Amino acid sequence: MSDTAREPDFPHPEELLPHRAPFLLVDEIVELEPGKSCVGLWHLSGDEAFFTGHFPGRPTLPGVLMVEAIAQTAGLAAASASSLEGKLALFGGIDKARFRRQVIPGDTLRLEATIDRLSTRGGRARGTATVNGQVVCEASMMFLFADAKPVD
């Protein structure tokens, strides 16, 4: 057995969220406290389609996608709570969204989200996105839960 501490195994975001490429914006989970908090990473290669048009010659991650990535990270924390199995988290509101600096191809966003309130009907969360320790986006949000069964 090695002397180095082994990183815990966390589920892949696809195991907890219904999102799929190209709209799954969390590549990996690095910390998870079910029903309470999550830290994830989003590695931006520069090959993402939105960089082509936002903006030609100066590719910049759209702020709305940063907020969505934070929301998905909060969704991972919520979805990992066993009481919410079979539920789909939907935006109920976004508050206090602030954007602090440009995010460009090659950056990795560290996404941190904390659930402030959680019930079977919805909840509140807050989160931040950082690049190299600098805050690039922060927001608070409300979410509602719907039945996750596919619509016929």
N, CA, C and O atoms as a DFTB+ gen file, in Angstrom:
608 C
 N C O
     1  1       0.831      -1.181       0.000
     2  2       0.000       0.000       0.000
     3  2       0.878       1.247       0.000
     4  3       1.886       1.297       0.704
     5  1       0.504       2.244      -0.778
     6  2       1.283       3.462      -0.932
     7  2       1.101       4.386       0.265
     8  3       0.067       4.354       0.933
     9  1       2.121       5.215       0.532
    10  2       2.039       6.198       1.607
    11  2       1.219       7.422       1.193
    12  3       0.770       8.182       2.050
    13  1       1.022       7.616      -0.101
    14  2       0.267       8.784      -0.548
    15  2      -1.222       8.532      -0.390
    16  3      -1.716       7.433      -0.644
    17  1      -1.919       9.563       0.030
    18  2      -3.369       9.449       0.219
    19  2      -4.041       9.324      -1.142
    20  3      -3.710      10.052      -2.078
    21  1      -4.969       8.413      -1.241
    22  2      -5.697       8.187      -2.488
    23  2      -6.868       9.155      -2.553
    24  3      -7.602       9.327      -1.579
    25  1      -7.038       9.790      -3.720
    26  2      -8.176      10.671      -3.928
    27  2      -9.458       9.849      -3.871
    28  3      -9.505       8.741      -4.406
    29  1     -10.494      10.375      -3.233
    30  2     -11.752       9.626      -3.196
    31  2     -12.360       9.554      -4.599
    32  3     -12.141      10.429      -5.436
    33  1     -13.118       8.500      -4.826
    34  2     -13.805       8.350      -6.108
    35  2     -15.128       9.085      -6.040
    36  3     -15.941       8.831      -5.151
    37  1     -15.343       9.990      -6.970
    38  2     -16.602      10.699      -7.059
    39  2     -17.301      10.261      -8.328
    40  3     -16.646       9.855      -9.288
    41  1     -18.613      10.336      -8.347
    42  2     -19.321       9.969      -9.575
    43  2     -18.982      10.945     -10.695
    44  3     -18.571      12.077     -10.441
    45  1     -19.158      10.499     -11.926
    46  2     -19.016      11.393     -13.068
    47  2     -20.263      12.262     -13.095
    48  3     -21.346      11.770     -12.779
    49  1     -20.154      13.539     -13.462
    50  2     -21.341      14.406     -13.497
    51  2     -22.529      13.816     -14.260
    52  3     -23.675      14.055     -13.880
    53  1     -22.281      13.055     -15.320
    54  2     -23.372      12.434     -16.091
    55  2     -24.169      11.423     -15.267
    56  3     -25.312      11.114     -15.602
    57  1     -23.576      10.913     -14.202
    58  2     -24.279       9.953     -13.351
    59  2     -25.318      10.635     -12.461
    60  3     -26.230       9.977     -11.959
    61  1     -25.187      11.956     -12.261
    62  2     -26.097      12.680     -11.381
    63  2     -26.995      13.679     -12.109
    64  3     -28.114      13.946     -11.670
    65  1     -26.510      14.226     -13.212
    66  2     -27.263      15.242     -13.952
    67  2     -27.792      14.673     -15.261
    68  3     -27.175      13.777     -15.838
    69  1     -28.928      15.182     -15.737
    70  2     -29.440      14.735     -17.032
    71  2     -28.769      15.442     -18.209
    72  3     -28.995      15.051     -19.354
    73  1     -27.964      16.453     -17.971
    74  2     -27.299      17.198     -19.034
    75  2     -26.321      16.295     -19.794
    76  3     -25.723      15.383     -19.223
    77  1     -26.179      16.565     -21.068
    78  2     -25.220      15.844     -21.905
    79  2     -24.510      16.849     -22.796
    80  3     -24.964      17.981     -22.964
    81  1     -23.388      16.417     -23.366
    82  2     -22.636      17.264     -24.292
    83  2     -23.567      17.707     -25.411
    84  3     -24.380      16.910     -25.878
    85  1     -23.473      18.923     -25.841
    86  2     -22.468      19.918     -25.458
    87  2     -22.881      20.797     -24.283
    88  3     -22.240      21.819     -24.038
    89  1     -23.937      20.433     -23.545
    90  2     -24.407      21.316     -22.493
    91  2     -24.074      20.841     -21.081
    92  3     -24.527      21.457     -20.117
    93  1     -23.317      19.791     -20.930
    94  2     -22.811      19.407     -19.616
    95  2     -21.532      20.211     -19.404
    96  3     -20.539      19.984     -20.096
    97  1     -21.545      21.147     -18.456
    98  2     -20.459      22.107     -18.302
    99  2     -19.539      21.815     -17.125
   100  3     -18.676      22.631     -16.802
   101  1     -19.707      20.679     -16.486
   102  2     -18.817      20.256     -15.397
   103  2     -18.147      18.968     -15.856
   104  3     -18.813      17.958     -16.086
   105  1     -16.826      19.011     -15.988
   106  2     -16.086      17.844     -16.477
   107  2     -15.825      16.809     -15.398
   108  3     -15.812      15.608     -15.670
   109  1     -15.616      17.274     -14.179
   110  2     -15.305      16.330     -13.104
   111  2     -15.665      16.927     -11.748
   112  3     -15.675      18.145     -11.567
   113  1     -15.956      16.051     -10.816
   114  2     -16.233      16.432      -9.438
   115  2     -14.966      16.172      -8.628
   116  3     -14.388      15.088      -8.700
   117  1     -14.536      17.175      -7.857
   118  2     -13.337      17.001      -7.029
   119  2     -13.653      17.009      -5.538
   120  3     -12.832      16.568      -4.734
   121  1     -14.833      17.506      -5.157
   122  2     -15.312      17.442      -3.776
   123  2     -16.827      17.330      -3.823
   124  3     -17.476      17.942      -4.671
   125  1     -17.388      16.544      -2.910
   126  2     -18.839      16.384      -2.884
   127  2     -19.292      16.037      -1.477
   128  3     -18.826      15.069      -0.876
   129  1     -20.206      16.843      -0.967
   130  2     -20.896      16.550       0.289
   131  2     -22.373      16.483      -0.081
   132  3     -23.026      17.519      -0.203
   133  1     -22.914      15.262      -0.263
   134  2     -24.276      15.094      -0.775
   135  2     -25.309      15.981      -0.081
   136  3     -25.401      16.031       1.146
   137  1     -26.079      16.676      -0.914
   138  2     -27.129      17.554      -0.421
   139  2     -26.641      18.865       0.166
   140  3     -27.449      19.690       0.593
   141  1     -25.320      19.072       0.196
   142  2     -24.769      20.271       0.840
   143  2     -23.854      21.091      -0.048
   144  3     -24.033      22.305      -0.151
   145  1     -22.877      20.464      -0.695
   146  2     -21.927      21.247      -1.487
   147  2     -21.233      20.365      -2.525
   148  3     -21.218      19.138      -2.437
   149  1     -20.663      21.053      -3.506
   150  2     -19.924      20.362      -4.557
   151  2     -18.870      21.309      -5.111
   152  3     -19.080      22.519      -5.187
   153  1     -17.738      20.740      -5.496
   154  2     -16.705      21.464      -6.226
   155  2     -16.429      20.662      -7.484
   156  3     -16.159      19.462      -7.429
   157  1     -16.501      21.340      -8.614
   158  2     -16.251      20.689      -9.892
   159  2     -15.289      21.510     -10.725
   160  3     -14.979      22.656     -10.398
   161  1     -14.822      20.908     -11.805
   162  2     -13.914      21.578     -12.729
   163  2     -14.488      21.547     -14.132
   164  3     -15.090      20.558     -14.553
   165  1     -14.294      22.642     -14.847
   166  2     -14.654      22.727     -16.265
   167  2     -13.405      23.181     -17.005
   168  3     -12.961      24.318     -16.850
   169  1     -12.842      22.287     -17.809
   170  2     -11.626      22.553     -18.572
   171  2     -12.023      23.096     -19.946
   172  3     -12.691      22.406     -20.716
   173  1     -11.622      24.308     -20.249
   174  2     -11.959      24.939     -21.520
   175  2     -10.798      24.772     -22.500
   176  3      -9.745      25.390     -22.345
   177  1     -11.005      23.935     -23.499
   178  2      -9.939      23.632     -24.449
   179  2      -9.766      24.729     -25.494
   180  3      -8.673      24.906     -26.033
   181  1     -10.823      25.456     -25.778
   182  2     -10.808      26.427     -26.869
   183  2     -11.510      25.893     -28.092
   184  3     -11.796      26.643     -29.025
   185  1     -11.797      24.584     -28.099
   186  2     -12.511      23.973     -29.223
   187  2     -14.030      24.093     -29.086
   188  3     -14.757      23.711     -30.003
   189  1     -14.522      24.618     -27.957
   190  2     -15.953      24.764     -27.749
   191  2     -16.526      25.719     -28.801
   192  3     -15.932      26.755     -29.100
   193  1     -17.682      25.358     -29.354
   194  2     -18.277      26.108     -30.467
   195  2     -18.561      27.565     -30.130
   196  3     -18.447      28.426     -31.003
   197  1     -18.927      27.865     -28.886
   198  2     -19.285      29.245     -28.553
   199  2     -18.112      30.204     -28.668
   200  3     -18.320      31.397     -28.892
   201  1     -16.877      29.715     -28.521
   202  2     -15.723      30.605     -28.641
   203  2     -15.585      31.182     -30.049
   204  3     -15.069      32.287     -30.213
   205  1     -16.037      30.449     -31.063
   206  2     -15.924      30.910     -32.446
   207  2     -16.655      32.225     -32.665
   208  3     -16.146      33.114     -33.348
   209  1     -17.847      32.355     -32.088
   210  2     -18.628      33.560     -32.321
   211  2     -18.631      34.539     -31.169
   212  3     -19.215      35.616     -31.289
   213  1     -17.998      34.202     -30.051
   214  2     -18.036      35.066     -28.855
   215  2     -16.624      35.247     -28.341
   216  3     -16.326      34.614     -27.328
   217  1     -15.798      35.956     -28.852
   218  2     -15.909      36.894     -29.969
   219  2     -14.791      36.580     -30.941
   220  3     -13.696      36.218     -30.511
   221  1     -15.033      36.710     -32.259
   222  2     -13.966      36.438     -33.227
   223  2     -12.729      37.293     -32.930
   224  3     -12.813      38.515     -32.808
   225  1     -11.594      36.627     -32.820
   226  2     -10.347      37.330     -32.535
   227  2     -10.083      37.555     -31.059
   228  3      -8.951      37.850     -30.676
   229  1     -11.094      37.423     -30.227
   230  2     -10.934      37.574     -28.771
   231  2     -11.924      36.654     -28.061
   232  3     -12.877      37.128     -27.443
   233  1     -11.703      35.339     -28.148
   234  2     -12.651      34.385     -27.568
   235  2     -12.817      34.577     -26.057
   236  3     -11.845      34.654     -25.306
   237  1     -14.082      34.652     -25.643
   238  2     -14.436      34.905     -24.253
   239  2     -15.595      33.993     -23.864
   240  3     -16.575      33.884     -24.601
   241  1     -15.486      33.344     -22.721
   242  2     -16.572      32.509     -22.223
   243  2     -17.770      33.397     -21.886
   244  3     -17.626      34.337     -21.105
   245  1     -18.956      33.123     -22.459
   246  2     -20.137      33.920     -22.116
   247  2     -20.482      33.789     -20.626
   248  3     -20.444      32.699     -20.055
   249  1     -20.818      34.929     -20.018
   250  2     -21.157      34.952     -18.595
   251  2     -22.309      34.037     -18.254
   252  3     -22.309      33.399     -17.201
   253  1     -23.294      33.966     -19.134
   254  2     -24.454      33.120     -18.860
   255  2     -24.041      31.649     -18.728
   256  3     -24.670      30.898     -17.983
   257  1     -23.002      31.237     -19.435
   258  2     -22.528      29.858     -19.316
   259  2     -21.777      29.642     -18.001
   260  3     -21.790      28.539     -17.455
   261  1     -21.128      30.683     -17.494
   262  2     -20.504      30.563     -16.172
   263  2     -21.585      30.349     -15.108
   264  3     -21.436      29.501     -14.228
   265  1     -22.668      31.118     -15.193
   266  2     -23.762      30.951     -14.231
   267  2     -24.368      29.557     -14.364
   268  3     -24.659      28.914     -13.356
   269  1     -24.559      29.084     -15.587
   270  2     -25.093      27.734     -15.796
   271  2     -24.151      26.683     -15.207
   272  3     -24.617      25.712     -14.611
   273  1     -22.843      26.855     -15.361
   274  2     -21.881      25.895     -14.808
   275  2     -21.960      25.869     -13.275
   276  3     -21.879      24.804     -12.664
   277  1     -22.117      27.045     -12.661
   278  2     -22.292      27.091     -11.202
   279  2     -23.590      26.388     -10.824
   280  3     -23.626      25.630      -9.854
   281  1     -24.657      26.635     -11.586
   282  2     -25.948      25.989     -11.315
   283  2     -25.835      24.473     -11.450
   284  3     -26.396      23.740     -10.635
   285  1     -25.121      23.995     -12.465
   286  2     -24.942      22.555     -12.614
   287  2     -24.164      21.981     -11.437
   288  3     -24.438      20.863     -11.002
   289  1     -23.208      22.726     -10.924
   290  2     -22.448      22.276      -9.760
   291  2     -23.362      22.194      -8.536
   292  3     -23.280      21.241      -7.761
   293  1     -24.232      23.195      -8.363
   294  2     -25.225      23.127      -7.279
   295  2     -26.170      21.955      -7.516
   296  3     -26.575      21.277      -6.572
   297  1     -26.520      21.718      -8.782
   298  2     -27.367      20.578      -9.117
   299  2     -26.725      19.253      -8.757
   300  3     -27.413      18.317      -8.351
   301  1     -25.418      19.168      -8.901
   302  2     -24.702      17.944      -8.508
   303  2     -24.810      17.719      -7.003
   304  3     -25.029      16.596      -6.548
   305  1     -24.653      18.808      -6.229
   306  2     -24.798      18.689      -4.765
   307  2     -26.209      18.241      -4.415
   308  3     -26.393      17.351      -3.584
   309  1     -27.214      18.858      -5.050
   310  2     -28.613      18.515      -4.760
   311  2     -28.941      17.099      -5.224
   312  3     -29.552      16.329      -4.483
   313  1     -28.542      16.756      -6.437
   314  2     -28.878      15.448      -7.008
   315  2     -28.236      14.298      -6.240
   316  3     -28.719      13.167      -6.298
   317  1     -27.160      14.577      -5.529
   318  2     -26.497      13.517      -4.770
   319  2     -27.239      13.198      -3.466
   320  3     -26.917      12.216      -2.798
   321  1     -28.226      14.018      -3.103
   322  2     -29.044      13.742      -1.916
   323  2     -30.033      12.636      -2.263
   324  3     -30.797      12.772      -3.219
   325  1     -30.032      11.574      -1.522
   326  2     -30.860      10.413      -1.857
   327  2     -32.347      10.742      -1.888
   328  3     -33.103      10.079      -2.598
   329  1     -32.785      11.750      -1.136
   330  2     -34.210      12.102      -1.096
   331  2     -34.700      12.735      -2.396
   332  3     -35.905      12.914      -2.574
   333  1     -33.789      13.078      -3.307
   334  2     -34.180      13.765      -4.538
   335  2     -34.030      12.890      -5.782
   336  3     -34.049      13.398      -6.903
   337  1     -33.884      11.606      -5.593
   338  2     -33.762      10.688      -6.718
   339  2     -34.999      10.807      -7.606
   340  3     -36.126      10.824      -7.112
   341  1     -34.783      10.889      -8.914
   342  2     -35.885      10.995      -9.860
   343  2     -36.403      12.405     -10.060
   344  3     -37.429      12.604     -10.711
   345  1     -35.699      13.395      -9.501
   346  2     -36.103      14.793      -9.630
   347  2     -35.145      15.534     -10.560
   348  3     -33.967      15.193     -10.665
   349  1     -35.671      16.538     -11.220
   350  2     -34.908      17.383     -12.122
   351  2     -34.922      18.803     -11.571
   352  3     -35.994      19.370     -11.364
   353  1     -33.752      19.385     -11.331
   354  2     -33.660      20.756     -10.827
   355  2     -33.765      21.729     -11.994
   356  3     -33.062      21.596     -12.996
   357  1     -34.657      22.711     -11.849
   358  2     -34.852      23.751     -12.859
   359  2     -34.618      25.109     -12.207
   360  3     -34.931      25.303     -11.032
   361  1     -34.060      26.057     -12.982
   362  2     -33.864      27.404     -12.462
   363  2     -35.175      28.000     -12.004
   364  3     -36.183      27.902     -12.703
   365  1     -35.169      28.617     -10.837
   366  2     -36.309      29.385     -10.349
   367  2     -35.958      30.859     -10.288
   368  3     -36.851      31.706     -10.233
   369  1     -34.663      31.181     -10.298
   370  2     -34.218      32.563     -10.284
   371  2     -32.723      32.652     -10.095
   372  3     -32.089      31.747      -9.552
   373  1     -32.174      33.757     -10.552
   374  2     -30.743      34.032     -10.406
   375  2     -30.628      35.399      -9.752
   376  3     -31.226      36.366     -10.224
   377  1     -29.871      35.484      -8.677
   378  2     -29.682      36.740      -7.952
   379  2     -28.201      37.046      -7.824
   380  3     -27.361      36.147      -7.784
   381  1     -27.906      38.319      -7.760
   382  2     -26.563      38.793      -7.422
   383  2     -25.473      38.192      -8.303
   384  3     -24.370      37.929      -7.825
   385  1     -25.768      37.973      -9.580
   386  2     -24.729      37.472     -10.481
   387  2     -23.737      38.596     -10.774
   388  3     -24.121      39.704     -11.150
   389  1     -22.469      38.289     -10.596
   390  2     -21.409      39.262     -10.852
   391  2     -20.305      38.582     -11.631
   392  3     -19.964      37.425     -11.382
   393  1     -19.753      39.319     -12.579
   394  2     -18.682      38.817     -13.425
   395  2     -17.455      39.673     -13.173
   396  3     -17.511      40.896     -13.300
   397  1     -16.356      39.042     -12.820
   398  2     -15.172      39.779     -12.357
   399  2     -14.034      39.871     -13.361
   400  3     -13.258      40.826     -13.336
   401  1     -13.932      38.882     -14.247
   402  2     -12.866      38.957     -15.260
   403  2     -13.170      38.024     -16.404
   404  3     -14.001      37.123     -16.290
   405  1     -12.484      38.252     -17.514
   406  2     -12.667      37.457     -18.724
   407  2     -12.119      36.045     -18.515
   408  3     -11.097      35.849     -17.858
   409  1     -12.820      35.072     -19.087
   410  2     -12.367      33.676     -19.091
   411  2     -12.114      33.310     -20.547
   412  3     -12.953      33.561     -21.412
   413  1     -10.954      32.715     -20.814
   414  2     -10.510      32.468     -22.191
   415  2     -10.164      30.996     -22.410
   416  3     -10.034      30.235     -21.451
   417  1     -10.013      30.597     -23.680
   418  2      -9.613      29.215     -23.955
   419  2      -8.338      28.846     -23.195
   420  3      -7.409      29.645     -23.078
   421  1      -8.323      27.631     -22.689
   422  2      -7.184      27.135     -21.915
   423  2      -7.381      27.269     -20.413
   424  3      -6.679      26.622     -19.636
   425  1      -8.336      28.109     -19.992
   426  2      -8.614      28.262     -18.566
   427  2      -9.359      27.045     -18.038
   428  3     -10.084      26.381     -18.779
   429  1      -9.178      26.759     -16.762
   430  2      -9.977      25.765     -16.049
   431  2     -10.747      26.496     -14.967
   432  3     -10.161      27.163     -14.114
   433  1     -12.065      26.365     -15.010
   434  2     -12.901      26.967     -13.977
   435  2     -13.041      25.988     -12.825
   436  3     -13.366      24.817     -13.020
   437  1     -12.793      26.482     -11.636
   438  2     -13.085      25.731     -10.408
   439  2     -14.443      26.250      -9.961
   440  3     -14.593      27.430      -9.646
   441  1     -15.413      25.378      -9.936
   442  2     -16.799      25.715      -9.652
   443  2     -17.149      25.224      -8.255
   444  3     -17.058      24.029      -7.972
   445  1     -17.549      26.139      -7.384
   446  2     -17.901      25.773      -6.015
   447  2     -19.334      26.203      -5.754
   448  3     -19.695      27.352      -6.009
   449  1     -20.148      25.295      -5.249
   450  2     -21.543      25.601      -4.955
   451  2     -21.916      25.040      -3.592
   452  3     -21.507      23.941      -3.217
   453  1     -22.699      25.819      -2.864
   454  2     -23.192      25.430      -1.545
   455  2     -24.701      25.565      -1.544
   456  3     -25.243      26.587      -1.967
   457  1     -25.375      24.534      -1.070
   458  2     -26.828      24.565      -0.939
   459  2     -27.155      25.264       0.384
   460  3     -26.707      24.829       1.445
   461  1     -27.927      26.337       0.320
   462  2     -28.337      27.051       1.528
   463  2     -29.636      26.494       2.099
   464  3     -29.826      26.459       3.314
   465  1     -30.528      26.057       1.211
   466  2     -31.818      25.505       1.637
   467  2     -32.215      24.453       0.627
   468  3     -32.041      24.641      -0.576
   469  1     -32.755      23.332       1.118
   470  2     -33.126      22.233       0.240
   471  2     -34.366      21.542       0.787
   472  3     -34.416      21.168       1.959
   473  1     -35.369      21.377      -0.076
   474  2     -36.563      20.617       0.284
   475  2     -36.941      19.789      -0.938
   476  3     -36.268      19.866      -1.965
   477  1     -37.994      19.008      -0.844
   478  2     -38.408      18.199      -1.991
   479  2     -39.045      19.052      -3.085
   480  3     -39.261      18.562      -4.194
   481  1     -39.347      20.313      -2.798
   482  2     -39.943      21.214      -3.789
   483  2     -38.921      22.104      -4.475
   484  3     -39.146      22.523      -5.611
   485  1     -37.800      22.408      -3.821
   486  2     -36.805      23.303      -4.410
   487  2     -35.748      23.686      -3.403
   488  3     -35.565      23.022      -2.383
   489  1     -35.051      24.774      -3.708
   490  2     -34.008      25.205      -2.791
   491  2     -33.321      26.466      -3.251
   492  3     -33.690      27.072      -4.256
   493  1     -32.308      26.848      -2.488
   494  2     -31.467      28.002      -2.781
   495  2     -30.015      27.552      -2.690
   496  3     -29.652      26.707      -1.872
   497  1     -29.194      28.144      -3.559
   498  2     -27.771      27.833      -3.556
   499  2     -26.987      29.089      -3.915
   500  3     -27.538      30.058      -4.437
   501  1     -25.708      29.051      -3.629
   502  2     -24.811      30.132      -4.026
   503  2     -23.516      29.485      -4.502
   504  3     -23.159      28.385      -4.083
   505  1     -22.830      30.187      -5.378
   506  2     -21.610      29.602      -5.875
   507  2     -20.666      30.610      -6.498
   508  3     -21.014      31.763      -6.753
   509  1     -19.457      30.124      -6.733
   510  2     -18.427      30.939      -7.374
   511  2     -17.701      30.103      -8.410
   512  3     -17.634      28.877      -8.327
   513  1     -17.164      30.809      -9.384
   514  2     -16.255      30.207     -10.356
   515  2     -14.945      30.977     -10.241
   516  3     -14.931      32.207     -10.235
   517  1     -13.846      30.233     -10.150
   518  2     -12.535      30.869     -10.068
   519  2     -11.615      30.280     -11.130
   520  3     -11.794      29.146     -11.574
   521  1     -10.642      31.066     -11.519
   522  2      -9.568      30.612     -12.398
   523  2      -8.262      31.003     -11.711
   524  3      -8.030      32.179     -11.430
   525  1      -7.427      30.034     -11.447
   526  2      -6.151      30.265     -10.755
   527  2      -6.336      31.064      -9.467
   528  3      -5.537      31.949      -9.160
   529  1      -7.388      30.752      -8.719
   530  2      -7.632      31.396      -7.441
   531  2      -8.321      32.746      -7.516
   532  3      -8.654      33.315      -6.477
   533  1      -8.547      33.278      -8.712
   534  2      -9.229      34.567      -8.870
   535  2     -10.699      34.337      -9.179
   536  3     -11.031      33.549     -10.064
   537  1     -11.587      35.022      -8.452
   538  2     -13.020      34.906      -8.709
   539  2     -13.327      35.528     -10.071
   540  3     -12.958      36.669     -10.352
   541  1     -14.017      34.741     -10.912
   542  2     -14.428      35.253     -12.225
   543  2     -15.938      35.452     -12.292
   544  3     -16.423      36.247     -13.097
   545  1     -16.685      34.736     -11.449
   546  2     -18.137      34.851     -11.442
   547  2     -18.648      34.366     -10.093
   548  3     -18.093      33.445      -9.493
   549  1     -19.721      35.007      -9.630
   550  2     -20.407      34.548      -8.425
   551  2     -21.882      34.816      -8.602
   552  3     -22.274      35.777      -9.263
   553  1     -22.702      33.963      -8.011
   554  2     -24.150      34.115      -8.144
   555  2     -24.864      33.327      -7.057
   556  3     -24.339      32.358      -6.508
   557  1     -26.077      33.776      -6.766
   558  2     -27.001      33.031      -5.923
   559  2     -28.155      32.611      -6.821
   560  3     -28.454      33.289      -7.804
   561  1     -28.799      31.510      -6.494
   562  2     -29.876      31.028      -7.356
   563  2     -30.929      30.282      -6.566
   564  3     -30.672      29.756      -5.484
   565  1     -32.115      30.251      -7.133
   566  2     -33.210      29.436      -6.608
   567  2     -33.484      28.367      -7.650
   568  3     -33.303      28.589      -8.848
   569  1     -33.921      27.203      -7.184
   570  2     -34.287      26.143      -8.117
   571  2     -35.519      25.426      -7.617
   572  3     -35.801      25.379      -6.420
   573  1     -36.245      24.870      -8.567
   574  2     -37.459      24.104      -8.303
   575  2     -37.219      22.698      -8.818
   576  3     -36.411      22.499      -9.726
   577  1     -37.909      21.723      -8.251
   578  2     -37.765      20.356      -8.722
   579  2     -38.989      19.931      -9.511
   580  3     -40.126      20.210      -9.131
   581  1     -38.730      19.250     -10.620
   582  2     -39.784      18.665     -11.444
   583  2     -39.503      17.173     -11.530
   584  3     -38.407      16.722     -11.199
   585  1     -40.482      16.418     -11.968
   586  2     -40.328      14.986     -12.186
   587  2     -39.351      14.807     -13.347
   588  3     -39.497      15.461     -14.379
   589  1     -38.379      13.949     -13.196
   590  2     -37.356      13.760     -14.222
   591  2     -37.774      12.813     -15.334
   592  3     -37.007      12.597     -16.272
   593  1     -38.977      12.240     -15.253
   594  2     -39.416      11.303     -16.301
   595  2     -39.492      12.028     -17.637
   596  3     -39.967      13.162     -17.699
   597  1     -39.026      11.384     -18.713
   598  2     -39.109      12.000     -20.044
   599  2     -40.555      12.275     -20.432
   600  3     -41.468      11.527     -20.083
   601  1     -40.736      13.372     -21.163
   602  2     -42.053      13.739     -21.668
   603  2     -42.313      12.916     -22.928
   604  3     -41.442      12.807     -23.791
   605  1     -43.511      12.337     -23.035
   606  2     -43.837      11.540     -24.238
   607  2     -44.159      12.416     -25.410
   608  3     -44.454      11.913     -26.494
